[in-house]
């Protein structure tokens, strides 16, 4: 049985006090979701301290949304993997399309971040996904394969065993346009096949692959019903506790 995960990506939303309230709302409803569904909240760096105790008490894991590509030193404005891990976060989202697009993150940058995250015991939630023109040109399989080969294939089997993958078609993120359940299944199965080429079928079969992109309470059940979809990375809907929880109940 693969792990089932619903992870929120709060992005650059909420003040720390509002984030603490949001976490409280999620924690209050957590007992209503199936016991085998793991909840993760991907919060801004400034919020980790404010949510970590309540999250731990409720059995909710905390994730950062990024980390620096250097260990420490003169990198003004950056936040290291060590800082994040020392606050008690367990995960870090890496390779989100907004980071790739607005901050020029390449596979080379991501390889450095991955290495530092693993050194600090953080488990990466690694995002892959194609843009609209790439999907329309039928290149989505090639794009996703490259994003995996250039980053995930550099991991050791032990590191790979801790990774969570999120397939997030860029055209579905924050657009209200979601991939169909069939489209999600097709590419999740493809991702698993690519992972199996490098790490073997058994390891690939254990890897949680989440779907992200306008996932909401109304469409989560259909998407999560697919064999190779192990949950979701949720942006907008994770900012409303009841919606986030409703998605976690959708398995
Ligand atoms: C995301 O950015 O990870 C995401 C899935 O966003 P949304 O759910 O808002 O499309």
Short mmCIF file of C-alpha atoms and ligand atoms in Angstrom, two decimals:
data_model
loop_
_atom_site.label_atom_id
_atom_site.label_comp_id
_atom_site.label_asym_id
_atom_site.label_seq_id
_atom_site.Cartn_x
_atom_site.Cartn_y
_atom_site.Cartn_z
CA UNK A 1 0.00 0.00 0.00
CA UNK A 2 1.35 3.41 -0.95
CA UNK A 3 1.08 6.39 1.38
CA UNK A 4 -1.86 8.72 0.79
CA UNK A 5 -0.94 12.37 1.16
CA UNK A 6 -2.75 15.68 0.95
CA UNK A 7 -0.32 18.59 1.09
CA UNK A 8 -1.25 22.26 1.17
CA UNK A 9 0.86 24.90 -0.55
CA UNK A 10 -0.07 28.18 1.10
CA UNK A 11 2.32 30.07 -1.21
CA UNK A 12 2.81 33.73 -0.16
CA UNK A 13 -0.52 34.01 1.62
CA UNK A 14 -1.59 34.80 5.19
CA UNK A 15 0.25 36.66 7.93
CA UNK A 16 1.86 34.43 10.55
CA UNK A 17 -1.10 35.06 12.88
CA UNK A 18 -3.58 34.21 10.12
CA UNK A 19 -1.56 31.14 9.27
CA UNK A 20 -1.70 30.00 12.90
CA UNK A 21 -5.50 30.38 12.78
CA UNK A 22 -5.70 28.44 9.53
CA UNK A 23 -3.62 25.66 11.01
CA UNK A 24 -5.89 25.62 14.05
CA UNK A 25 -8.88 25.18 11.76
CA UNK A 26 -7.24 22.29 9.91
CA UNK A 27 -6.17 20.65 13.18
CA UNK A 28 -9.69 20.91 14.60
CA UNK A 29 -11.07 18.95 11.64
CA UNK A 30 -8.24 16.47 11.25
CA UNK A 31 -10.01 13.71 13.20
CA UNK A 32 -12.69 13.63 10.48
CA UNK A 33 -10.35 12.41 7.74
CA UNK A 34 -9.34 8.77 7.22
CA UNK A 35 -6.52 7.80 9.59
CA UNK A 36 -4.31 6.63 6.73
CA UNK A 37 -4.24 10.02 4.99
CA UNK A 38 -1.17 12.13 5.82
CA UNK A 39 -1.66 15.89 5.99
CA UNK A 40 1.16 18.30 5.22
CA UNK A 41 1.01 22.10 5.27
CA UNK A 42 3.50 23.96 3.08
CA UNK A 43 3.85 27.28 4.83
CA UNK A 44 5.97 30.41 4.30
CA UNK A 45 9.31 30.38 6.18
CA UNK A 46 7.99 33.06 8.56
CA UNK A 47 5.16 30.77 9.65
CA UNK A 48 7.06 27.61 10.55
CA UNK A 49 7.63 28.68 14.15
CA UNK A 50 4.01 29.78 14.54
CA UNK A 51 2.41 26.55 13.38
CA UNK A 52 4.87 23.83 14.33
CA UNK A 53 3.63 23.03 17.83
CA UNK A 54 -0.06 22.93 16.94
CA UNK A 55 0.78 20.96 13.80
CA UNK A 56 2.84 18.42 15.74
CA UNK A 57 0.11 18.03 18.35
CA UNK A 58 -2.42 17.33 15.60
CA UNK A 59 -0.17 14.97 13.64
CA UNK A 60 0.17 17.36 10.71
CA UNK A 61 3.60 17.64 9.07
CA UNK A 62 5.07 21.01 8.16
CA UNK A 63 6.80 21.73 4.86
CA UNK A 64 8.74 24.72 3.61
CA UNK A 65 8.11 25.90 0.06
CA UNK A 66 11.74 26.32 -0.95
CA UNK A 67 15.27 26.32 0.44
CA UNK A 68 18.55 27.97 -0.50
CA UNK A 69 20.99 26.36 -2.89
CA UNK A 70 23.90 27.09 -0.54
CA UNK A 71 24.63 25.73 2.89
CA UNK A 72 25.19 29.08 4.68
CA UNK A 73 26.99 32.36 4.29
CA UNK A 74 26.65 35.66 2.45
CA UNK A 75 23.38 35.00 0.59
CA UNK A 76 21.19 37.87 1.71
CA UNK A 77 17.54 36.99 1.96
CA UNK A 78 18.00 33.25 1.58
CA UNK A 79 16.86 30.56 4.02
CA UNK A 80 18.90 27.39 4.36
CA UNK A 81 17.74 23.80 4.57
CA UNK A 82 19.41 23.62 7.99
CA UNK A 83 17.36 26.57 9.30
CA UNK A 84 14.17 24.95 8.04
CA UNK A 85 14.95 21.53 9.46
CA UNK A 86 16.01 22.98 12.80
CA UNK A 87 12.52 24.49 13.18
CA UNK A 88 10.96 21.06 12.88
CA UNK A 89 9.79 21.06 9.26
CA UNK A 90 9.87 17.59 7.71
CA UNK A 91 9.40 18.45 4.05
CA UNK A 92 10.42 21.02 1.49
CA UNK A 93 8.64 21.70 -1.79
CA UNK A 94 11.25 21.91 -4.56
CA UNK A 95 10.86 22.65 -8.25
CA UNK A 96 7.44 24.28 -8.05
CA UNK A 97 6.63 25.76 -11.45
CA UNK A 98 6.38 29.24 -9.93
CA UNK A 99 9.96 28.89 -8.71
CA UNK A 100 11.08 27.56 -12.08
CA UNK A 101 9.29 30.34 -13.97
CA UNK A 102 9.68 33.47 -11.78
CA UNK A 103 13.00 32.69 -10.12
CA UNK A 104 14.74 30.87 -12.96
CA UNK A 105 15.25 27.62 -11.09
CA UNK A 106 16.94 25.04 -13.28
CA UNK A 107 17.65 21.39 -12.73
CA UNK A 108 21.18 22.42 -11.77
CA UNK A 109 19.88 24.68 -8.98
CA UNK A 110 17.43 22.03 -7.89
CA UNK A 111 20.12 19.38 -7.62
CA UNK A 112 21.99 21.59 -5.14
CA UNK A 113 18.83 22.24 -3.15
CA UNK A 114 17.95 18.54 -3.12
CA UNK A 115 21.37 17.59 -1.79
CA UNK A 116 21.19 20.18 0.99
CA UNK A 117 17.63 19.22 1.89
CA UNK A 118 18.57 15.53 2.20
CA UNK A 119 21.66 16.38 4.26
CA UNK A 120 19.34 18.04 6.76
CA UNK A 121 16.85 15.18 6.82
CA UNK A 122 14.16 17.05 4.89
CA UNK A 123 12.05 15.03 2.45
CA UNK A 124 11.55 16.85 -0.85
CA UNK A 125 8.16 17.19 -2.48
CA UNK A 126 9.49 17.48 -6.02
CA UNK A 127 7.19 19.18 -8.53
CA UNK A 128 7.16 18.38 -12.22
CA UNK A 129 4.75 19.38 -14.97
CA UNK A 130 4.45 20.82 -18.43
CA UNK A 131 3.27 24.20 -19.67
CA UNK A 132 0.19 24.60 -21.87
CA UNK A 133 2.10 24.95 -25.15
CA UNK A 134 4.11 21.84 -24.30
CA UNK A 135 0.93 19.84 -23.67
CA UNK A 136 -0.67 21.16 -26.85
CA UNK A 137 2.42 20.14 -28.80
CA UNK A 138 2.23 16.65 -27.29
CA UNK A 139 5.54 17.16 -25.49
CA UNK A 140 4.31 16.66 -21.93
CA UNK A 141 5.80 13.19 -21.56
CA UNK A 142 9.22 14.43 -22.75
CA UNK A 143 9.14 17.47 -20.45
CA UNK A 144 8.24 15.45 -17.39
CA UNK A 145 10.76 12.74 -18.22
CA UNK A 146 13.49 15.36 -18.50
CA UNK A 147 12.52 16.99 -15.18
CA UNK A 148 12.80 13.59 -13.54
CA UNK A 149 15.97 12.40 -15.25
CA UNK A 150 17.84 15.65 -14.60
CA UNK A 151 17.07 15.71 -10.87
CA UNK A 152 15.59 12.53 -9.42
CA UNK A 153 17.98 10.23 -11.28
CA UNK A 154 20.89 11.78 -9.35
CA UNK A 155 19.53 10.54 -6.04
CA UNK A 156 20.68 7.45 -4.23
CA UNK A 157 18.04 4.73 -3.78
CA UNK A 158 17.88 5.65 -0.09
CA UNK A 159 17.22 9.32 -0.87
CA UNK A 160 14.69 8.40 -3.52
CA UNK A 161 12.82 6.31 -0.97
CA UNK A 162 12.02 9.47 1.00
CA UNK A 163 10.84 11.56 -1.93
CA UNK A 164 7.31 12.63 -2.77
CA UNK A 165 6.59 13.62 -6.37
CA UNK A 166 3.91 16.12 -7.36
CA UNK A 167 2.71 16.23 -10.94
CA UNK A 168 1.40 19.74 -11.53
CA UNK A 169 0.51 20.73 -15.08
CA UNK A 170 1.36 24.44 -15.18
CA UNK A 171 -1.80 25.18 -17.17
CA UNK A 172 -3.92 23.86 -14.29
CA UNK A 173 -2.25 25.75 -11.43
CA UNK A 174 -4.46 28.50 -10.06
CA UNK A 175 -6.43 28.59 -13.31
CA UNK A 176 -9.53 26.70 -12.25
CA UNK A 177 -8.80 24.35 -15.14
CA UNK A 178 -7.96 20.92 -13.82
CA UNK A 179 -6.51 17.95 -15.66
CA UNK A 180 -9.10 15.25 -16.19
CA UNK A 181 -8.73 12.21 -13.97
CA UNK A 182 -7.72 10.26 -17.11
CA UNK A 183 -5.01 12.78 -18.00
CA UNK A 184 -3.70 12.63 -14.44
CA UNK A 185 -3.68 8.82 -14.40
CA UNK A 186 -1.96 8.63 -17.78
CA UNK A 187 0.96 10.81 -16.76
CA UNK A 188 1.22 9.50 -13.20
CA UNK A 189 1.56 5.99 -14.62
CA UNK A 190 4.19 7.31 -17.02
CA UNK A 191 6.10 8.97 -14.15
CA UNK A 192 6.05 5.69 -12.23
CA UNK A 193 7.37 3.86 -15.28
CA UNK A 194 10.24 6.37 -15.67
CA UNK A 195 11.07 6.06 -11.97
CA UNK A 196 11.06 2.26 -12.29
CA UNK A 197 13.64 2.44 -15.10
CA UNK A 198 16.13 3.91 -12.65
CA UNK A 199 15.12 2.64 -9.22
CA UNK A 200 13.24 -0.56 -10.03
CA UNK A 201 9.54 -1.36 -10.05
CA UNK A 202 9.26 -2.04 -6.33
CA UNK A 203 10.71 1.34 -5.30
CA UNK A 204 8.70 3.20 -7.94
CA UNK A 205 5.58 1.45 -6.76
CA UNK A 206 6.12 2.79 -3.23
CA UNK A 207 6.61 6.42 -4.30
CA UNK A 208 3.70 8.75 -3.56
CA UNK A 209 2.80 10.76 -6.68
CA UNK A 210 0.46 13.65 -5.93
CA UNK A 211 -1.65 15.59 -8.41
CA UNK A 212 -1.69 19.39 -8.22
CA UNK A 213 -3.58 21.98 -10.22
CA UNK A 214 -6.95 23.44 -9.25
CA UNK A 215 -7.77 20.42 -7.11
CA UNK A 216 -10.92 21.22 -5.11
CA UNK A 217 -13.44 19.39 -2.92
CA UNK A 218 -15.62 18.93 -6.02
CA UNK A 219 -13.07 17.18 -8.22
CA UNK A 220 -10.68 15.51 -5.74
CA UNK A 221 -12.60 12.23 -5.39
CA UNK A 222 -12.53 11.49 -9.11
CA UNK A 223 -8.83 12.34 -9.44
CA UNK A 224 -7.83 10.42 -6.29
CA UNK A 225 -9.77 7.36 -7.46
CA UNK A 226 -7.14 6.71 -10.12
CA UNK A 227 -4.64 3.93 -9.45
CA UNK A 228 -1.48 6.00 -9.70
CA UNK A 229 -2.75 9.16 -7.98
CA UNK A 230 -1.76 9.06 -4.32
CA UNK A 231 -3.17 12.39 -3.23
CA UNK A 232 -2.82 16.06 -3.99
CA UNK A 233 -0.70 19.16 -3.68
CA UNK A 234 -3.29 21.81 -3.06
CA UNK A 235 -2.79 25.55 -3.58
CA UNK A 236 -5.84 27.82 -3.37
CA UNK A 237 -8.13 25.32 -1.66
CA UNK A 238 -5.60 24.75 1.14
CA UNK A 239 -6.26 28.29 2.38
CA UNK A 240 -9.73 27.31 3.57
CA UNK A 241 -9.56 24.70 6.34
CA UNK A 242 -12.91 23.10 5.46
CA UNK A 243 -11.97 22.78 1.78
CA UNK A 244 -8.55 21.33 2.54
CA UNK A 245 -10.12 18.78 4.87
CA UNK A 246 -12.88 17.98 2.37
CA UNK A 247 -10.16 17.15 -0.17
CA UNK A 248 -8.44 14.89 2.36
CA UNK A 249 -11.75 13.05 2.81
CA UNK A 250 -12.04 12.47 -0.93
CA UNK A 251 -10.07 9.18 -1.07
C1 LIG B 1 0.07 24.69 -6.54
O1 LIG B 1 0.50 25.80 -6.78
O2 LIG B 1 0.83 23.84 -6.06
C2 LIG B 1 -1.34 24.41 -6.84
C3 LIG B 1 -1.68 23.17 -7.04
O3 LIG B 1 -2.19 25.48 -6.89
P1 LIG B 1 -3.78 25.46 -7.12
O4 LIG B 1 -4.34 24.33 -6.33
O5 LIG B 1 -4.25 26.79 -6.62
O6 LIG B 1 -3.99 25.28 -8.59
#
